[in-house]
Amino acid sequence: MFLFGGIKSLTNISPRNVVVRNFKVAIVGAGGGIGQPLSLLIRRIPGIDELALHDLSDTKGIAADLSHISQWGRVLAFKGDEELEPALCGADVVVVAAGMPRRPGMERDQLMAVNGGLAIKVATAVGKASPGALLAFITNPINMIIPTAAEVLKAQGIFDPRRLFGVTALDVVRSEKFISDFMNISPNGVNIPVIGGHAGITILPLISQCKPGFKGTSEDIEKLTYRIQEAGTEIVNAKAGLGSATLSMAYAAASFVESLIRGLNGQEDVVDCAYVASELTDAPFFASSLELGKYGIKSYPPLPQMSDYENESLEKLLPILRQNADEGVAFARKCLKDISPIPAALP
């Protein structure tokens, strides 16, 4: 059965009774507010033989701490720009949790000015050290970061749209939780696709496709949709501007990484949501449900039949995604002077 999330499987992981291949996962930004809990949760995923932790500050203490957990595999620490490529070397999955969090009143361009450079640095290093890796960005603004990273990988001659992801799993997690609270049921029984992008009105939960069927009015749907779209601001305000979503983001991202690992391992019917290069709409990058496999994205399930409200919302968000993509590409092209093609063929 196809599930929209793959979000809840972390609670059922049992490495001792699952037969899997071994993979290397590298986390860039492993010492941060998302990176540390993410590293802990990823440590529990079966099939990871090596977990490489990288940050600008020393990660030796974090690696030592995690290495004491009674799970298979080793944990290695890497520090600074000079050790970025060694950290990524041979990785099957690279997860980027580094970057500046969003602050109250911060404009998208301000956030991109800092985090866009980071995306370029990591995508360049991946191209040199692990061109076949699945590259998943948590770093915001996702709607611009992924087009930027794609342009850098294209400049190196190694872009594969099946292997680049913007992690939007938190939108799914929030949708499941908020809907389950509204319906007074367990979130473990809720499945819902979230399409579009990863900011404001570009986040579109398809409540008409919720399983079990949503029991509420059209007004309830609009209120829930708005809360899901603005949930990030809810956390920023709750933290009094001193941070953004970290623990919930780590939970969602670890669940997505587990989906990637299960796909790499050849498991069937692994479906999750992410923001990727896509032809489902006229926006070049779009979040939707994806079937995952041995080389990343295996297939792009078509968009389901949507309600009138959802179709109208989709028409409103597509111009924003197109503009975000153009801005991400333009940002990358300003920084590509020192990047040359890499003569490497992907399998």
mmCIF file of N, CA and C in Angstrom, residues 5-65:
data_model
loop_
_atom_site.group_PDB
_atom_site.id
_atom_site.type_symbol
_atom_site.label_atom_id
_atom_site.label_comp_id
_atom_site.label_asym_id
_atom_site.label_seq_id
_atom_site.Cartn_x
_atom_site.Cartn_y
_atom_site.Cartn_z
ATOM 1 N N GLY A 5 3.230 9.495 3.673
ATOM 2 C CA GLY A 5 4.237 10.066 4.549
ATOM 3 C C GLY A 5 5.451 9.213 4.753
ATOM 4 N N GLY A 6 5.302 7.963 5.197
ATOM 5 C CA GLY A 6 6.447 7.203 5.659
ATOM 6 C C GLY A 6 6.942 7.782 6.966
ATOM 7 N N ILE A 7 6.133 8.637 7.588
ATOM 8 C CA ILE A 7 6.584 9.458 8.701
ATOM 9 C C ILE A 7 6.618 8.689 10.012
ATOM 10 N N LYS A 8 5.807 7.686 10.152
ATOM 11 C CA LYS A 8 5.638 7.071 11.472
ATOM 12 C C LYS A 8 6.507 5.848 11.688
ATOM 13 N N SER A 9 7.261 5.436 10.662
ATOM 14 C CA SER A 9 7.966 4.165 10.752
ATOM 15 C C SER A 9 9.122 4.173 11.739
ATOM 16 N N LEU A 10 9.622 5.362 12.098
ATOM 17 C CA LEU A 10 10.736 5.414 13.050
ATOM 18 C C LEU A 10 10.383 4.753 14.370
ATOM 19 N N THR A 11 9.139 4.819 14.743
ATOM 20 C CA THR A 11 8.745 4.262 16.030
ATOM 21 C C THR A 11 8.739 2.745 16.019
ATOM 22 N N ASN A 12 8.849 2.151 14.829
ATOM 23 C CA ASN A 12 8.783 0.702 14.728
ATOM 24 C C ASN A 12 10.093 0.088 14.264
ATOM 25 N N ILE A 13 11.177 0.860 14.288
ATOM 26 C CA ILE A 13 12.453 0.347 13.801
ATOM 27 C C ILE A 13 12.992 -0.716 14.752
ATOM 28 N N SER A 14 13.418 -1.819 14.176
ATOM 29 C CA SER A 14 14.020 -2.887 14.966
ATOM 30 C C SER A 14 15.190 -3.451 14.185
ATOM 31 N N PRO A 15 16.388 -2.841 14.299
ATOM 32 C CA PRO A 15 17.530 -3.234 13.488
ATOM 33 C C PRO A 15 17.864 -4.708 13.577
ATOM 34 N N ARG A 16 17.540 -5.353 14.671
ATOM 35 C CA ARG A 16 17.961 -6.740 14.832
ATOM 36 C C ARG A 16 17.169 -7.720 13.973
ATOM 37 N N ASN A 17 15.998 -7.316 13.509
ATOM 38 C CA ASN A 17 15.216 -8.249 12.719
ATOM 39 C C ASN A 17 14.939 -7.753 11.301
ATOM 40 N N VAL A 18 15.745 -6.789 10.818
ATOM 41 C CA VAL A 18 15.605 -6.289 9.466
ATOM 42 C C VAL A 18 16.881 -6.594 8.686
ATOM 43 N N VAL A 19 16.748 -7.246 7.535
ATOM 44 C CA VAL A 19 17.896 -7.559 6.701
ATOM 45 C C VAL A 19 18.091 -6.418 5.706
ATOM 46 N N VAL A 20 19.236 -5.750 5.780
ATOM 47 C CA VAL A 20 19.458 -4.571 4.952
ATOM 48 C C VAL A 20 20.899 -4.535 4.465
ATOM 49 N N ARG A 21 21.108 -3.721 3.404
ATOM 50 C CA ARG A 21 22.467 -3.379 2.991
ATOM 51 C C ARG A 21 22.988 -2.318 3.940
ATOM 52 N N ASN A 22 24.282 -2.046 3.841
ATOM 53 C CA ASN A 22 24.880 -1.013 4.678
ATOM 54 C C ASN A 22 25.162 0.234 3.845
ATOM 55 N N PHE A 23 24.861 1.394 4.410
ATOM 56 C CA PHE A 23 25.020 2.650 3.704
ATOM 57 C C PHE A 23 25.760 3.656 4.570
ATOM 58 N N LYS A 24 26.322 4.668 3.888
ATOM 59 C CA LYS A 24 26.935 5.784 4.598
ATOM 60 C C LYS A 24 26.031 7.000 4.483
ATOM 61 N N VAL A 25 25.745 7.618 5.617
ATOM 62 C CA VAL A 25 24.976 8.854 5.666
ATOM 63 C C VAL A 25 25.860 9.941 6.245
ATOM 64 N N ALA A 26 25.918 11.082 5.586
ATOM 65 C CA ALA A 26 26.671 12.231 6.087
ATOM 66 C C ALA A 26 25.698 13.348 6.442
ATOM 67 N N ILE A 27 25.912 13.974 7.584
ATOM 68 C CA ILE A 27 25.074 15.085 8.027
ATOM 69 C C ILE A 27 25.936 16.345 8.091
ATOM 70 N N VAL A 28 25.595 17.335 7.302
ATOM 71 C CA VAL A 28 26.290 18.625 7.319
ATOM 72 C C VAL A 28 25.505 19.552 8.237
ATOM 73 N N GLY A 29 26.178 20.078 9.252
ATOM 74 C CA GLY A 29 25.489 20.868 10.260
ATOM 75 C C GLY A 29 25.059 20.003 11.432
ATOM 76 N N ALA A 30 25.843 18.962 11.705
ATOM 77 C CA ALA A 30 25.464 17.975 12.719
ATOM 78 C C ALA A 30 25.514 18.512 14.137
ATOM 79 N N GLY A 31 26.163 19.643 14.348
ATOM 80 C CA GLY A 31 26.281 20.174 15.700
ATOM 81 C C GLY A 31 25.197 21.155 16.088
ATOM 82 N N GLY A 32 24.275 21.458 15.176
ATOM 83 C CA GLY A 32 23.280 22.488 15.418
ATOM 84 C C GLY A 32 22.028 21.987 16.110
ATOM 85 N N GLY A 33 21.055 22.907 16.221
ATOM 86 C CA GLY A 33 19.815 22.591 16.910
ATOM 87 C C GLY A 33 19.007 21.512 16.227
ATOM 88 N N ILE A 34 19.080 21.434 14.910
ATOM 89 C CA ILE A 34 18.466 20.334 14.173
ATOM 90 C C ILE A 34 19.444 19.171 14.061
ATOM 91 N N GLY A 35 20.699 19.478 13.793
ATOM 92 C CA GLY A 35 21.689 18.448 13.505
ATOM 93 C C GLY A 35 21.877 17.427 14.607
ATOM 94 N N GLN A 36 21.897 17.864 15.875
ATOM 95 C CA GLN A 36 22.143 16.910 16.960
ATOM 96 C C GLN A 36 20.990 15.931 17.149
ATOM 97 N N PRO A 37 19.735 16.397 17.309
ATOM 98 C CA PRO A 37 18.662 15.406 17.416
ATOM 99 C C PRO A 37 18.485 14.591 16.144
ATOM 100 N N LEU A 38 18.759 15.188 14.987
ATOM 101 C CA LEU A 38 18.687 14.449 13.734
ATOM 102 C C LEU A 38 19.706 13.314 13.726
ATOM 103 N N SER A 39 20.922 13.598 14.177
ATOM 104 C CA SER A 39 21.961 12.566 14.238
ATOM 105 C C SER A 39 21.548 11.425 15.152
ATOM 106 N N LEU A 40 20.941 11.761 16.276
ATOM 107 C CA LEU A 40 20.477 10.734 17.210
ATOM 108 C C LEU A 40 19.409 9.855 16.566
ATOM 109 N N LEU A 41 18.435 10.463 15.914
ATOM 110 C CA LEU A 41 17.358 9.694 15.304
ATOM 111 C C LEU A 41 17.852 8.861 14.124
ATOM 112 N N ILE A 42 18.745 9.418 13.329
ATOM 113 C CA ILE A 42 19.293 8.667 12.202
ATOM 114 C C ILE A 42 20.128 7.486 12.688
ATOM 115 N N ARG A 43 20.746 7.648 13.854
ATOM 116 C CA ARG A 43 21.536 6.554 14.437
ATOM 117 C C ARG A 43 20.688 5.296 14.631
ATOM 118 N N ARG A 44 19.375 5.464 14.769
ATOM 119 C CA ARG A 44 18.480 4.338 15.019
ATOM 120 C C ARG A 44 17.998 3.661 13.732
ATOM 121 N N ILE A 45 18.292 4.244 12.582
ATOM 122 C CA ILE A 45 17.786 3.687 11.324
ATOM 123 C C ILE A 45 18.624 2.485 10.917
ATOM 124 N N PRO A 46 18.009 1.341 10.666
ATOM 125 C CA PRO A 46 18.774 0.169 10.253
ATOM 126 C C PRO A 46 19.379 0.355 8.871
ATOM 127 N N GLY A 47 20.543 -0.231 8.673
ATOM 128 C CA GLY A 47 21.183 -0.200 7.364
ATOM 129 C C GLY A 47 22.242 0.857 7.211
ATOM 130 N N ILE A 48 22.541 1.620 8.270
ATOM 131 C CA ILE A 48 23.583 2.653 8.182
ATOM 132 C C ILE A 48 24.854 2.118 8.825
ATOM 133 N N ASP A 49 25.843 1.897 7.986
ATOM 134 C CA ASP A 49 27.120 1.351 8.451
ATOM 135 C C ASP A 49 28.033 2.457 8.966
ATOM 136 N N GLU A 50 27.888 3.652 8.385
ATOM 137 C CA GLU A 50 28.739 4.775 8.779
ATOM 138 C C GLU A 50 27.923 6.060 8.807
ATOM 139 N N LEU A 51 28.038 6.783 9.906
ATOM 140 C CA LEU A 51 27.389 8.084 10.062
ATOM 141 C C LEU A 51 28.491 9.123 10.216
ATOM 142 N N ALA A 52 28.601 10.016 9.229
ATOM 143 C CA ALA A 52 29.635 11.052 9.234
ATOM 144 C C ALA A 52 29.020 12.372 9.668
ATOM 145 N N LEU A 53 29.561 12.950 10.719
ATOM 146 C CA LEU A 53 29.040 14.204 11.259
ATOM 147 C C LEU A 53 29.988 15.345 10.913
ATOM 148 N N HIS A 54 29.466 16.371 10.257
ATOM 149 C CA HIS A 54 30.294 17.518 9.881
ATOM 150 C C HIS A 54 29.677 18.803 10.381
ATOM 151 N N ASP A 55 30.536 19.707 10.832
ATOM 152 C CA ASP A 55 30.112 21.063 11.177
ATOM 153 C C ASP A 55 31.347 21.948 11.165
ATOM 154 N N LEU A 56 31.126 23.250 11.231
ATOM 155 C CA LEU A 56 32.256 24.171 11.297
ATOM 156 C C LEU A 56 32.956 24.067 12.649
ATOM 157 N N SER A 57 32.201 23.736 13.690
ATOM 158 C CA SER A 57 32.789 23.507 15.008
ATOM 159 C C SER A 57 33.049 22.014 15.193
ATOM 160 N N ASP A 58 33.762 21.687 16.240
ATOM 161 C CA ASP A 58 34.171 20.301 16.468
ATOM 162 C C ASP A 58 32.974 19.407 16.772
ATOM 163 N N THR A 59 32.904 18.263 16.105
ATOM 164 C CA THR A 59 31.819 17.298 16.339
ATOM 165 C C THR A 59 32.323 16.026 17.022
ATOM 166 N N LYS A 60 33.564 16.056 17.529
ATOM 167 C CA LYS A 60 34.114 14.844 18.139
ATOM 168 C C LYS A 60 33.300 14.385 19.348
ATOM 169 N N GLY A 61 32.869 15.336 20.162
ATOM 170 C CA GLY A 61 32.099 14.970 21.347
ATOM 171 C C GLY A 61 30.765 14.352 20.980
ATOM 172 N N ILE A 62 30.111 14.915 19.974
ATOM 173 C CA ILE A 62 28.824 14.369 19.533
ATOM 174 C C ILE A 62 29.012 12.966 18.977
ATOM 175 N N ALA A 63 30.068 12.796 18.158
ATOM 176 C CA ALA A 63 30.330 11.480 17.570
ATOM 177 C C ALA A 63 30.643 10.453 18.647
ATOM 178 N N ALA A 64 31.431 10.833 19.633
ATOM 179 C CA ALA A 64 31.763 9.904 20.720
ATOM 180 C C ALA A 64 30.512 9.517 21.500
ATOM 181 N N ASP A 65 29.678 10.500 21.757
ATOM 182 C CA ASP A 65 28.440 10.255 22.494
ATOM 183 C C ASP A 65 27.557 9.265 21.734
#
